[in-house]
Every structure is written in C-alpha cells, then in structure tokens.
Coordinates of N, CA and C in Angstrom, one line a residue:
X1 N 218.9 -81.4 -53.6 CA 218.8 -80.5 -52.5 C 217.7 -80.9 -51.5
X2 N 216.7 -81.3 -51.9 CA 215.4 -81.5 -51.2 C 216.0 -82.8 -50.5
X3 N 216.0 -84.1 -51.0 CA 215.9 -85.4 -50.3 C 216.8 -85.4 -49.0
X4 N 218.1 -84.7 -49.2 CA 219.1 -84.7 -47.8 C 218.3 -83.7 -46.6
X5 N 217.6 -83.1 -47.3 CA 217.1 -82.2 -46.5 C 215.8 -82.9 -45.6
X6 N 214.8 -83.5 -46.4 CA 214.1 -84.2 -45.5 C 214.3 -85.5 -44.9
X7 N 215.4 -86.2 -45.6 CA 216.2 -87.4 -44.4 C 216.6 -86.7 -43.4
X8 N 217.6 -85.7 -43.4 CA 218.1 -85.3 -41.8 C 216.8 -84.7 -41.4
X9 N 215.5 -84.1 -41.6 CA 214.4 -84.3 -40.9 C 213.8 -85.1 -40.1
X10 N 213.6 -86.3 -41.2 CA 213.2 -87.4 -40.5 C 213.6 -88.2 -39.4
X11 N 215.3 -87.9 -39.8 CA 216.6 -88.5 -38.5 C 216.0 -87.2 -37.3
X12 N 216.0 -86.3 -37.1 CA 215.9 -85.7 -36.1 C 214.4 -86.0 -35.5
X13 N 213.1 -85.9 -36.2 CA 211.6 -85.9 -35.7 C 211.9 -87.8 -35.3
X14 N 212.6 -88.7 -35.6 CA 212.4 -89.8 -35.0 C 213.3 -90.1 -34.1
X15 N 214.4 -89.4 -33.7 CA 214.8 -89.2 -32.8 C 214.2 -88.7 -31.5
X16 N 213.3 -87.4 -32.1 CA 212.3 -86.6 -30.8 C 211.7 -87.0 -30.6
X17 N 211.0 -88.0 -30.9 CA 209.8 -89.0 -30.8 C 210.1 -89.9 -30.2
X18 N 211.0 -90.6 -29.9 CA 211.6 -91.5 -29.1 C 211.6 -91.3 -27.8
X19 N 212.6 -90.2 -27.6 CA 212.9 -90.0 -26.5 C 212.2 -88.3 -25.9
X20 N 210.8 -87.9 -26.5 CA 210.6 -86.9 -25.9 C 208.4 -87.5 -26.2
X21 N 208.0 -88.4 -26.1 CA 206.4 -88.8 -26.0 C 205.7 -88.4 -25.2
X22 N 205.0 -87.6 -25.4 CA 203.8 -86.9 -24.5 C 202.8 -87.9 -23.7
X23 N 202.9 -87.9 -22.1 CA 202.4 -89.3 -21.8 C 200.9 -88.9 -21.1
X24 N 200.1 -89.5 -21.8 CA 198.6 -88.8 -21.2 C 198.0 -89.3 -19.8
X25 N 197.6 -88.9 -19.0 CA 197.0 -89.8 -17.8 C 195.6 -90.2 -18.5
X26 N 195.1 -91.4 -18.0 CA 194.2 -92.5 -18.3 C 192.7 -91.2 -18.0
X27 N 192.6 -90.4 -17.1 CA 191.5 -89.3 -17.0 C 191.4 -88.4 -18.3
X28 N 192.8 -88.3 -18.5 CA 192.6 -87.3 -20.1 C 192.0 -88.0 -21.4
X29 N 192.1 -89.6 -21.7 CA 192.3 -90.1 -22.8 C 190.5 -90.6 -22.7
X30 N 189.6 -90.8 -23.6 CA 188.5 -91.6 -24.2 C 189.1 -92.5 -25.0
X31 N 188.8 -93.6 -24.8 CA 189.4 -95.1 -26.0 C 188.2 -95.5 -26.6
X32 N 188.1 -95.2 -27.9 CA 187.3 -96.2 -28.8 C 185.9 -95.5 -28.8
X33 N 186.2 -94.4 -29.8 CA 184.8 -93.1 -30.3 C 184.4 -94.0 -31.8
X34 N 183.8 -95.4 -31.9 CA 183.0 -96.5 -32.7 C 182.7 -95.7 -33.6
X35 N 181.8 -94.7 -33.6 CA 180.8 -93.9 -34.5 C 182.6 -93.0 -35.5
X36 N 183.3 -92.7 -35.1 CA 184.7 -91.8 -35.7 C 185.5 -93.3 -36.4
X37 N 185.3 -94.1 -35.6 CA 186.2 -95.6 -35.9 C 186.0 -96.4 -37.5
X38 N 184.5 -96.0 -37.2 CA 184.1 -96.7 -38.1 C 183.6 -95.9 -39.0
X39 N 183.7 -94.6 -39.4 CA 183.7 -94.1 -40.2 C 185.2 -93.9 -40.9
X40 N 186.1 -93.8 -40.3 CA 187.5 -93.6 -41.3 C 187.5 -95.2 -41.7
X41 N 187.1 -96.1 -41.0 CA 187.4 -97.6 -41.7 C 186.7 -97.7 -43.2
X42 N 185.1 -97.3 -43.2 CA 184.6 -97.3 -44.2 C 185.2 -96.5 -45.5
X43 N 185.5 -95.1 -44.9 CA 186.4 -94.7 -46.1 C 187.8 -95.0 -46.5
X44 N 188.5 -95.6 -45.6 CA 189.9 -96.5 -46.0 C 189.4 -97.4 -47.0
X45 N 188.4 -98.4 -46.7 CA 187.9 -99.4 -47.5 C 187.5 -98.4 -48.7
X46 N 186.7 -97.6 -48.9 CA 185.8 -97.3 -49.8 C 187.2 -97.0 -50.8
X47 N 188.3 -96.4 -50.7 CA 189.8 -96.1 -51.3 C 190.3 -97.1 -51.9
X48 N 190.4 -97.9 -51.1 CA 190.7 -99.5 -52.0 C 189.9 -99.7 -53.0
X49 N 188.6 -100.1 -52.8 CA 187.7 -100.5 -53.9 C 188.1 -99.3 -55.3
X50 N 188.0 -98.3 -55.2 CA 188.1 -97.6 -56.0 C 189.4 -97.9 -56.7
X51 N 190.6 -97.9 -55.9 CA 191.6 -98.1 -56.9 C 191.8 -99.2 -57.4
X52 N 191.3 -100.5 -56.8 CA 191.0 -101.5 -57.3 C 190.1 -102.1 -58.7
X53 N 189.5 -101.1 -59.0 CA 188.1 -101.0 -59.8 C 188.8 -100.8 -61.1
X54 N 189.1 -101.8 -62.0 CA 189.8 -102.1 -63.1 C 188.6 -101.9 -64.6
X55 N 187.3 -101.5 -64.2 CA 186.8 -100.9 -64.9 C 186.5 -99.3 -65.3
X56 N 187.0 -98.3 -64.1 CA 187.2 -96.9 -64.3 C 189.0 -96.4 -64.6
X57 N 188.8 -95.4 -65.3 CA 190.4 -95.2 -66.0 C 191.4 -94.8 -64.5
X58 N 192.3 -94.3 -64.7 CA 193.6 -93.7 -63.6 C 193.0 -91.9 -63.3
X59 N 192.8 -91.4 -64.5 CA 191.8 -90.0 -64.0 C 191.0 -89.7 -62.9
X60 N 189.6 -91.3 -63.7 CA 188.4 -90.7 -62.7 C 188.9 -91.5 -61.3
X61 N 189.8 -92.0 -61.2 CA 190.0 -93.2 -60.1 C 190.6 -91.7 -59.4
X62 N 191.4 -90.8 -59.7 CA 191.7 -89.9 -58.9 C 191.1 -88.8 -58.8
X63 N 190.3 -88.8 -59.6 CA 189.3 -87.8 -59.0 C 188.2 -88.1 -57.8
X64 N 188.1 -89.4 -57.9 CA 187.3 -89.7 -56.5 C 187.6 -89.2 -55.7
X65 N 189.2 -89.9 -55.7 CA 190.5 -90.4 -54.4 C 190.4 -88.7 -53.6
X66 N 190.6 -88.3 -54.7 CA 190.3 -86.4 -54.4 C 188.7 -85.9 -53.6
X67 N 188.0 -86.8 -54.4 CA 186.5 -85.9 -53.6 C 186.6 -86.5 -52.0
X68 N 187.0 -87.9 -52.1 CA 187.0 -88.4 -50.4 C 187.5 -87.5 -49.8
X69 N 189.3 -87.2 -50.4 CA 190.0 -86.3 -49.9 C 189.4 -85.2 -49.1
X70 N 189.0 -84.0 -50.1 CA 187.9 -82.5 -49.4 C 187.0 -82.7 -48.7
X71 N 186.9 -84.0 -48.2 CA 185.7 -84.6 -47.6 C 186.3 -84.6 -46.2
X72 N 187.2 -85.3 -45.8 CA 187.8 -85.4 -44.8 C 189.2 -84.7 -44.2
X73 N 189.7 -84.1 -45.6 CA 190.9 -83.5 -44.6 C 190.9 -82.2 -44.8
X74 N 191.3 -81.3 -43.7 CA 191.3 -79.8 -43.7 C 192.5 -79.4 -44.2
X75 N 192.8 -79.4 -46.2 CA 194.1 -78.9 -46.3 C 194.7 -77.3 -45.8
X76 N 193.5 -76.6 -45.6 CA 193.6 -75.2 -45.1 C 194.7 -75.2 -44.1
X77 N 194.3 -75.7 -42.7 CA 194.6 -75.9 -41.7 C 196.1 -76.8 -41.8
X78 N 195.9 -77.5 -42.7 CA 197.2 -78.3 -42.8 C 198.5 -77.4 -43.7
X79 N 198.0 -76.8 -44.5 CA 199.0 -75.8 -45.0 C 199.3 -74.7 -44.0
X80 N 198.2 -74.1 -43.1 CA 198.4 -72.9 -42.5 C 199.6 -74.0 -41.2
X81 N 199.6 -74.7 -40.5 CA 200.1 -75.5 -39.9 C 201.9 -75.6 -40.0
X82 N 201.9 -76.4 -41.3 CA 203.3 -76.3 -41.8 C 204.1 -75.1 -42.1
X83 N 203.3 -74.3 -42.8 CA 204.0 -73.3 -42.8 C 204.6 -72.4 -41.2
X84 N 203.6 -72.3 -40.2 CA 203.9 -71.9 -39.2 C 203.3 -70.6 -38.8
X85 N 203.1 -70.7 -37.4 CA 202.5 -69.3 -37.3 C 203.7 -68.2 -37.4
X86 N 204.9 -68.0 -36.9 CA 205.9 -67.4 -37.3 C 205.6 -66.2 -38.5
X87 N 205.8 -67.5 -39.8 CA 205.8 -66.9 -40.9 C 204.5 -66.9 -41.9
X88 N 203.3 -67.1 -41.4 CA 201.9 -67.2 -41.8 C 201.4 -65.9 -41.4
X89 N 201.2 -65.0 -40.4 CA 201.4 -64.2 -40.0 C 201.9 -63.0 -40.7
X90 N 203.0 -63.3 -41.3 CA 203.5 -62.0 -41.9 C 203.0 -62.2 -43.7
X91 N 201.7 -63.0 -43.9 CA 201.6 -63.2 -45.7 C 200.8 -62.3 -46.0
X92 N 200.5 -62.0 -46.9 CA 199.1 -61.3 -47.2 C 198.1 -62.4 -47.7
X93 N 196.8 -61.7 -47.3 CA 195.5 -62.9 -47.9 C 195.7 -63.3 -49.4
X94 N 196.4 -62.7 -49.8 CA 196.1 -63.3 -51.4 C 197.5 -64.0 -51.4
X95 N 198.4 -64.1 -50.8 CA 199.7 -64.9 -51.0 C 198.9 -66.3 -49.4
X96 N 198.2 -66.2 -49.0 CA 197.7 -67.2 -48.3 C 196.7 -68.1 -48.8
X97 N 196.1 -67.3 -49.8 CA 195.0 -67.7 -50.7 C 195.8 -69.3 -52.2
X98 N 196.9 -68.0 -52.4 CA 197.5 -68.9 -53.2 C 198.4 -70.4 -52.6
X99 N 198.6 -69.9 -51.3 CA 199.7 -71.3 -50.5 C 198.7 -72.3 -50.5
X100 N 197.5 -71.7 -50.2 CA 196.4 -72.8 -49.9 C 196.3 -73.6 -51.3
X101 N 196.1 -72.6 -52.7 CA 196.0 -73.8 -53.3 C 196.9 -74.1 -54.4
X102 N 198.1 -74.2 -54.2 CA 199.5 -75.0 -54.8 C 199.7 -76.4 -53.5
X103 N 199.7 -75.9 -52.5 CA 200.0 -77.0 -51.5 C 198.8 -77.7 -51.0
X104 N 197.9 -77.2 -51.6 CA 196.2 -78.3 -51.8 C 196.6 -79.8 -52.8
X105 N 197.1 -78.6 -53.5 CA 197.6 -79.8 -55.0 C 198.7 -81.2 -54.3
X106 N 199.6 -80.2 -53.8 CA 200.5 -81.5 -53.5 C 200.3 -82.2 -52.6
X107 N 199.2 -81.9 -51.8 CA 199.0 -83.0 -50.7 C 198.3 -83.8 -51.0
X108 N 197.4 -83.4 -52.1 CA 196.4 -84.5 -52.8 C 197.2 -85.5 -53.4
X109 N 198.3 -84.9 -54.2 CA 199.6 -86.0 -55.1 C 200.1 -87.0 -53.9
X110 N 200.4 -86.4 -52.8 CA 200.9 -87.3 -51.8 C 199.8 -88.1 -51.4
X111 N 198.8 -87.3 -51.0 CA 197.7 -88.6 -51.0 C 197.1 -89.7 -51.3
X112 N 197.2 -89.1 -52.5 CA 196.7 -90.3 -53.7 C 197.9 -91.5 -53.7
X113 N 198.9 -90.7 -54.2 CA 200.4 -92.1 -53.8 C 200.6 -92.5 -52.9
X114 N 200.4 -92.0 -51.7 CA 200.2 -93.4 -50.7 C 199.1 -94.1 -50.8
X115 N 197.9 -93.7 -50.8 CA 197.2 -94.8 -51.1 C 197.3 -95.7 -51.9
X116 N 197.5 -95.2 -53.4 CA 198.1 -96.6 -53.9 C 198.7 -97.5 -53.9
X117 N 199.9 -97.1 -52.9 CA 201.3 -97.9 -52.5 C 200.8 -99.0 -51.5
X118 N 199.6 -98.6 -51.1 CA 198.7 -99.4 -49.9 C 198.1 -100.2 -50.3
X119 N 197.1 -100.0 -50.9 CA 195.8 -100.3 -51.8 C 195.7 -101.9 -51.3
X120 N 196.4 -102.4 -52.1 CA 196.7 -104.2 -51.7 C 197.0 -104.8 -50.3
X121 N 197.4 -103.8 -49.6 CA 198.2 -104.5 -48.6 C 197.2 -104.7 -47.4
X122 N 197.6 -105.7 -46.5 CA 196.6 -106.0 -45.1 C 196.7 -104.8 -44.1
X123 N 195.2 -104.7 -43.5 CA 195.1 -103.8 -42.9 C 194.5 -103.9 -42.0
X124 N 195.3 -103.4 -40.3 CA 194.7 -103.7 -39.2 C 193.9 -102.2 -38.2
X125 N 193.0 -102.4 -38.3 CA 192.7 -100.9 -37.4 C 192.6 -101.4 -35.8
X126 N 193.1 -100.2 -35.2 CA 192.6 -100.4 -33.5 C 191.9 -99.3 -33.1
X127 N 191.3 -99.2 -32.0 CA 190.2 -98.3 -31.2 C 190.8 -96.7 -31.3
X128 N 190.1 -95.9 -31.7 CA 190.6 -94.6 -31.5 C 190.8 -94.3 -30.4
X129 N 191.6 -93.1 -29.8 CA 192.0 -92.3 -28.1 C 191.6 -90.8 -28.8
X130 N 190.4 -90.7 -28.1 CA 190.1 -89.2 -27.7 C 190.6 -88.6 -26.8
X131 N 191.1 -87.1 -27.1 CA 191.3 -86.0 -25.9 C 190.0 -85.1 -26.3
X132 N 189.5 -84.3 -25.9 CA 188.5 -83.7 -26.0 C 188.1 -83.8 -27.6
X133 N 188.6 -82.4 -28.0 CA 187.9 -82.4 -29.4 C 188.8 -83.1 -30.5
X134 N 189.8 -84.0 -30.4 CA 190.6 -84.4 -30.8 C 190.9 -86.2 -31.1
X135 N 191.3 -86.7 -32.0 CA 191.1 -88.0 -32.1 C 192.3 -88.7 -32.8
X136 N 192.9 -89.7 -32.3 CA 193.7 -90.5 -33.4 C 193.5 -91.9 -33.5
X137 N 193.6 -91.9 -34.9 CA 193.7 -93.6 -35.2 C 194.9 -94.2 -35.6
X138 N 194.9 -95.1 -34.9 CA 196.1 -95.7 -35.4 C 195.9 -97.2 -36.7
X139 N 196.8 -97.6 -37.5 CA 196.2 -98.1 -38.5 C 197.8 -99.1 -38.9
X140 N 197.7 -100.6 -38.8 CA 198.8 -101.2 -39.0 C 199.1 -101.4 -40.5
X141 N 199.7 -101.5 -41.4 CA 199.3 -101.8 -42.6 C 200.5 -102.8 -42.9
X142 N 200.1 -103.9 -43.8 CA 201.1 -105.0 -43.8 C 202.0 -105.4 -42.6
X143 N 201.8 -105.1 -41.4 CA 202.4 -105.4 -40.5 C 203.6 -104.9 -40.1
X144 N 203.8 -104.0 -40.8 CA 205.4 -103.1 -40.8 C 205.2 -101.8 -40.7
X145 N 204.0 -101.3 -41.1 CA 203.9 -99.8 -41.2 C 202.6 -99.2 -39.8
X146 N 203.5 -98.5 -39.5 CA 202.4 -97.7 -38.5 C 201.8 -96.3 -39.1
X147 N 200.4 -96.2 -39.2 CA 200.3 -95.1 -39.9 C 198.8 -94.5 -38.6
X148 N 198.9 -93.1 -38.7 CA 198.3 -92.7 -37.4 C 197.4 -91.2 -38.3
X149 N 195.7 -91.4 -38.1 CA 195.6 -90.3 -38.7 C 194.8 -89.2 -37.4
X150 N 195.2 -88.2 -37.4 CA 194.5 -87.3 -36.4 C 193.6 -86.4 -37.2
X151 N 192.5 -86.6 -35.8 CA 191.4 -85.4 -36.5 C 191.1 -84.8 -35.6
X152 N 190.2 -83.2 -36.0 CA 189.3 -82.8 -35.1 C 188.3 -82.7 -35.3
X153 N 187.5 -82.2 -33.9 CA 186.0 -81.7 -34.8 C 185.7 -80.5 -35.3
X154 N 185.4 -80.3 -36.4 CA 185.3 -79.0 -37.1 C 184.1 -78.7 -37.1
X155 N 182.9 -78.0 -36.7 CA 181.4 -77.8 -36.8 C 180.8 -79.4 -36.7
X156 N 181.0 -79.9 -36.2 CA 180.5 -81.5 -36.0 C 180.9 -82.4 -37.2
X157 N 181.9 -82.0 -37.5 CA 182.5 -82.8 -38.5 C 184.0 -83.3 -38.7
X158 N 184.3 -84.5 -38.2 CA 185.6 -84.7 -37.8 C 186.6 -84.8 -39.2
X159 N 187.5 -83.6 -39.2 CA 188.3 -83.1 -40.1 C 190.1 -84.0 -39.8
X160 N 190.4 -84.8 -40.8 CA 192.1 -85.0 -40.1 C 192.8 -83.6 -40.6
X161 N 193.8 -83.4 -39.8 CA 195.1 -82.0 -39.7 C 195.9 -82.9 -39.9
X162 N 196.2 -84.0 -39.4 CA 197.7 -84.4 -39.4 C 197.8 -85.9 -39.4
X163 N 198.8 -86.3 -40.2 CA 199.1 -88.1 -40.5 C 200.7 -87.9 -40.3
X164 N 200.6 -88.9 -39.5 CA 202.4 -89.9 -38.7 C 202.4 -91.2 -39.6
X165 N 203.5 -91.5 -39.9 CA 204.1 -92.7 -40.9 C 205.2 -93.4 -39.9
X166 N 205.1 -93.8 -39.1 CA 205.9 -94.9 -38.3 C 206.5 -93.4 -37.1
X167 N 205.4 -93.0 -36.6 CA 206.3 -92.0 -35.5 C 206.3 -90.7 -36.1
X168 N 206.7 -89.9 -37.2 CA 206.8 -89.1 -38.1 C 205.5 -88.3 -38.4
X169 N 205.6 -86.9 -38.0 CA 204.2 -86.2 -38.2 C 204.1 -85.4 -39.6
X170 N 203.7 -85.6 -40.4 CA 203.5 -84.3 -41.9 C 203.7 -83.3 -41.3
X171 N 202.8 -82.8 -40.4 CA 202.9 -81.3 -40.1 C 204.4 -80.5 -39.6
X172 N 205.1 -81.8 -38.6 CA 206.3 -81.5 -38.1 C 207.4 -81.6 -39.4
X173 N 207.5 -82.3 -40.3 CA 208.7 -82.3 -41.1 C 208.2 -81.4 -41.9
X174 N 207.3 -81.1 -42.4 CA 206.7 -79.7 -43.3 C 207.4 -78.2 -42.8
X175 N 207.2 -78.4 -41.2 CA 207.6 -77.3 -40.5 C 209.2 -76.8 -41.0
X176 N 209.7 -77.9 -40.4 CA 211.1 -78.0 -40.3 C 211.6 -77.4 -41.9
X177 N 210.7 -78.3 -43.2 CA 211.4 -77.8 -44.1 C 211.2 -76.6 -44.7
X178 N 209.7 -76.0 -44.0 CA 209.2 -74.7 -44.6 C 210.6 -73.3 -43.7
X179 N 210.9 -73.9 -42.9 CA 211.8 -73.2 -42.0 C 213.0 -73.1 -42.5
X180 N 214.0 -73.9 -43.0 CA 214.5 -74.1 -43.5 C 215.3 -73.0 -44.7
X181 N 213.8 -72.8 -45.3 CA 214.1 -71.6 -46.6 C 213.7 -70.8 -46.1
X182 N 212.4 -70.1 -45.4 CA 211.5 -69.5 -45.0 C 212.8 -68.4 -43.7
X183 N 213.4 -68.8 -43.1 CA 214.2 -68.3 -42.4 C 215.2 -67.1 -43.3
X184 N 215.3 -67.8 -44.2 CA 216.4 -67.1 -45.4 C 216.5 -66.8 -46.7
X185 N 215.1 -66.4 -46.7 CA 214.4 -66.3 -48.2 C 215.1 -65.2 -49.0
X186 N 215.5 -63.7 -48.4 CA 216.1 -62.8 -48.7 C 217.8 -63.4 -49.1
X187 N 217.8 -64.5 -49.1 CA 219.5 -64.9 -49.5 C 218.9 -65.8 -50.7
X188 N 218.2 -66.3 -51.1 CA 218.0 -67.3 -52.1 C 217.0 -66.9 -53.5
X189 N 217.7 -67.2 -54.2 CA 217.1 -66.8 -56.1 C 216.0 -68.2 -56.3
X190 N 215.1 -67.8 -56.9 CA 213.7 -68.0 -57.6 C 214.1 -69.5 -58.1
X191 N 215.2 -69.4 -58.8 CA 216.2 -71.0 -59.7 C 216.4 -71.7 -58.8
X192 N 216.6 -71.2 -57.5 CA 217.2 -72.4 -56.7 C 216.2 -73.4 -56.2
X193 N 214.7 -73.2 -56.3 CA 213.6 -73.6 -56.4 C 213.2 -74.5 -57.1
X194 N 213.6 -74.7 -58.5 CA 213.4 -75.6 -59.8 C 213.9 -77.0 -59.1
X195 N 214.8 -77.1 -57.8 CA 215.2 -78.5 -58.0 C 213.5 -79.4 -56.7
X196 N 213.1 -78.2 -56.9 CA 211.9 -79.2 -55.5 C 210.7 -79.3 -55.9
X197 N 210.9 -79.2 -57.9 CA 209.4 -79.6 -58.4 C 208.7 -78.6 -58.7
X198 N 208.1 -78.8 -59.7 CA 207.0 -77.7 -60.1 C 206.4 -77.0 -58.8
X199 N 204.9 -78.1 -58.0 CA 204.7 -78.0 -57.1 C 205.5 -77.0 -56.0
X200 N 206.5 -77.7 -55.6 CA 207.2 -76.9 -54.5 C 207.6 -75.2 -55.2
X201 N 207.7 -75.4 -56.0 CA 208.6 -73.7 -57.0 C 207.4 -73.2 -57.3
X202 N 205.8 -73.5 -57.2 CA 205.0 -72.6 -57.3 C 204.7 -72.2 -55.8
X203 N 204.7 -72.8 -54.8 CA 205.0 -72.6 -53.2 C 205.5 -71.8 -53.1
X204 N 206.8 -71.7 -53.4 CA 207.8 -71.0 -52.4 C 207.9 -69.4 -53.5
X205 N 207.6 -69.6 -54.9 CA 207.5 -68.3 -55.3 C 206.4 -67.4 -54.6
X206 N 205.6 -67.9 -54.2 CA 204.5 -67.3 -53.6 C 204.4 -66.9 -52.5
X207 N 205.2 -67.5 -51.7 CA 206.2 -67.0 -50.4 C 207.3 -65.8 -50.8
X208 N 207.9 -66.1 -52.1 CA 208.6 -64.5 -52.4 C 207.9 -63.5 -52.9
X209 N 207.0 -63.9 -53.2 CA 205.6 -62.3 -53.8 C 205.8 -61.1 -52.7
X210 N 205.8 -60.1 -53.2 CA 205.4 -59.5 -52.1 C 203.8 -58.8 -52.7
X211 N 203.4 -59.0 -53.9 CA 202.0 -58.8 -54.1 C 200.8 -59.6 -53.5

C-alpha cells in the first residue's frame, strides 16, 4: 500500500518542481553565510567519522548520529509541517504531543539510514543562498545525488525544517501522504495501518484517538 503511494508522489512533486521553480531576484538572495557553511560541513564530516569508527558498536554509533540529530533539526516543526495546518489544528495537545514523538522516532530511522547509505561516498559542498531568516545548502554526493538541506534561525540557532533528495522536499511528500489518509480517516480501520510499519501504525493511530 505505502510504496505505490509514495512513487506516484514522488512522480507528481518532480514533476512540480520542474515546471513550477520559484525564481528569486538577485536583491532577495545572500550567497555564501561561511559561518552556517561551515558549520553544517563540520557536522556532515563529524557523521562520517562516527560511522566510520570501527571501534564503537552499531548502538552507540546511533546514538550519537541521534544527539547530532536534536542538535540541528527541529523535528517539532517538521512533524507539525507534514502533517499540515489543515489537520494539525483540529488535534488535541496530547494527540500532538504524541505525533511529535512516534514521528521523532522515524525521522531519526530515516536519518540515520541515509547517512549510512552516504558515509563512504564523495562529497561536494557549495556556498549557501540566504533569504532573510532562511538558508539552503546544497550538497553533491557521489556526483549523482543532489541533496539540499534548509534551515532557519530559531533563537540564533540555525535549525534545518526541510531536506530535498534530487528536487524532492520531505516536508512536501509527507504532506501529500499524510493527506492522503488524513482526508478519510472516518472510512479506514486501525488494520489497514499494519501494512506502513510499526512506526507509521503508531502515527496514524494517534491521529484516530479522539483522547
């Protein structure tokens, strides 16, 4: 159920991306914030070493990978995001309390497995583009992969919200699939859930709470 569902995602967000790119005038854009540049470089590298480090087990190697994680990315923000204002809006604090931390878990899972999948591979960074409070890097990896991480500034602390994978935004295919069910939740049983993983079936039950 899940995989056809986020391919034709993906078919449609890289289609929009093609033919619908937001084009900035050269007055809006700052190129190359050194001090943001070179702080996500150091912790790209610092990710490697770690999983590299054939003297610490697979555990603590992910438990780092995790503390870097809460370090720099706002999963709050990134869950409230995907889900949407729409249907974020109608949860209660304690069913938002819980989205935050079942979908904390899985993005760390995602996290962590891409970086591994990476770890080895060559890595080209270029100059970040600032809009005001806002920043992206772009990041070549083996030469085939475009990977793009966006941040903001959170209290003087630049937080990423959102990562693109060759064009493709997390936050936009999250949308699309939280929508998906989220539109029609009063038609679908608790079972039908089991096929999108533990993870996802502690999500979406928590989305059917009404406690």
């Amino acid at each position: 159920m899940l995989k056809p569902i986020i391919i034709s995602i993906f078919l449609i967000l890289f289609i929009t991306t093609i033919h619908s790119e937001n084009v900035l005038s050269k007055k809006q854009l700052q190129y190359g914030n050194k001090q943001v540049d070179e702080l996500i470089k150091e912790e790209y590298y610092k990710l490697a070493q770690i999983l590299k480090d054939t003297t610490i087990s697979d555990n603590i190697k992910a438990d780092k990978i995790h503390q870097l994680a809460d370090k720099r990315i706002d999963f709050e923000l990134i869950t409230k995001l995907c889900i949407g204002k729409q249907h974020w809006r109608t949860l209660t604090d304690r069913q938002k309390d819980l989205l935050n931390t079942h979908f904390k878990v899985y993005l760390k899972s995602f996290y962590t497995q891409l970086s591994i999948e990476n770890s080895d591979k060559q890595v080209v960074f270029f100059p970040s583009i600032q809009k005001n409070n806002k920043i992206t890097i772009s990041i070549i990896i083996d030469k085939t992969i475009n990977l793009k991480y966006k941040l903001y500034d959170k209290n003087n602390t630049w937080k990423i919200y959102d990562l693109e994978i060759d064009g493709i935004s997390l936050i936009r295919t999250y949308q699309m699939q939280f929508n998906v069910y989220l539109n029609k939740m009063d038609q679908i049983l608790k079972a039908e859930f089991k096929a999108l993983g533990p993870n996802y079936q502690e999500i979406y039950e928590q989305l059917l709470s009404k406690n």
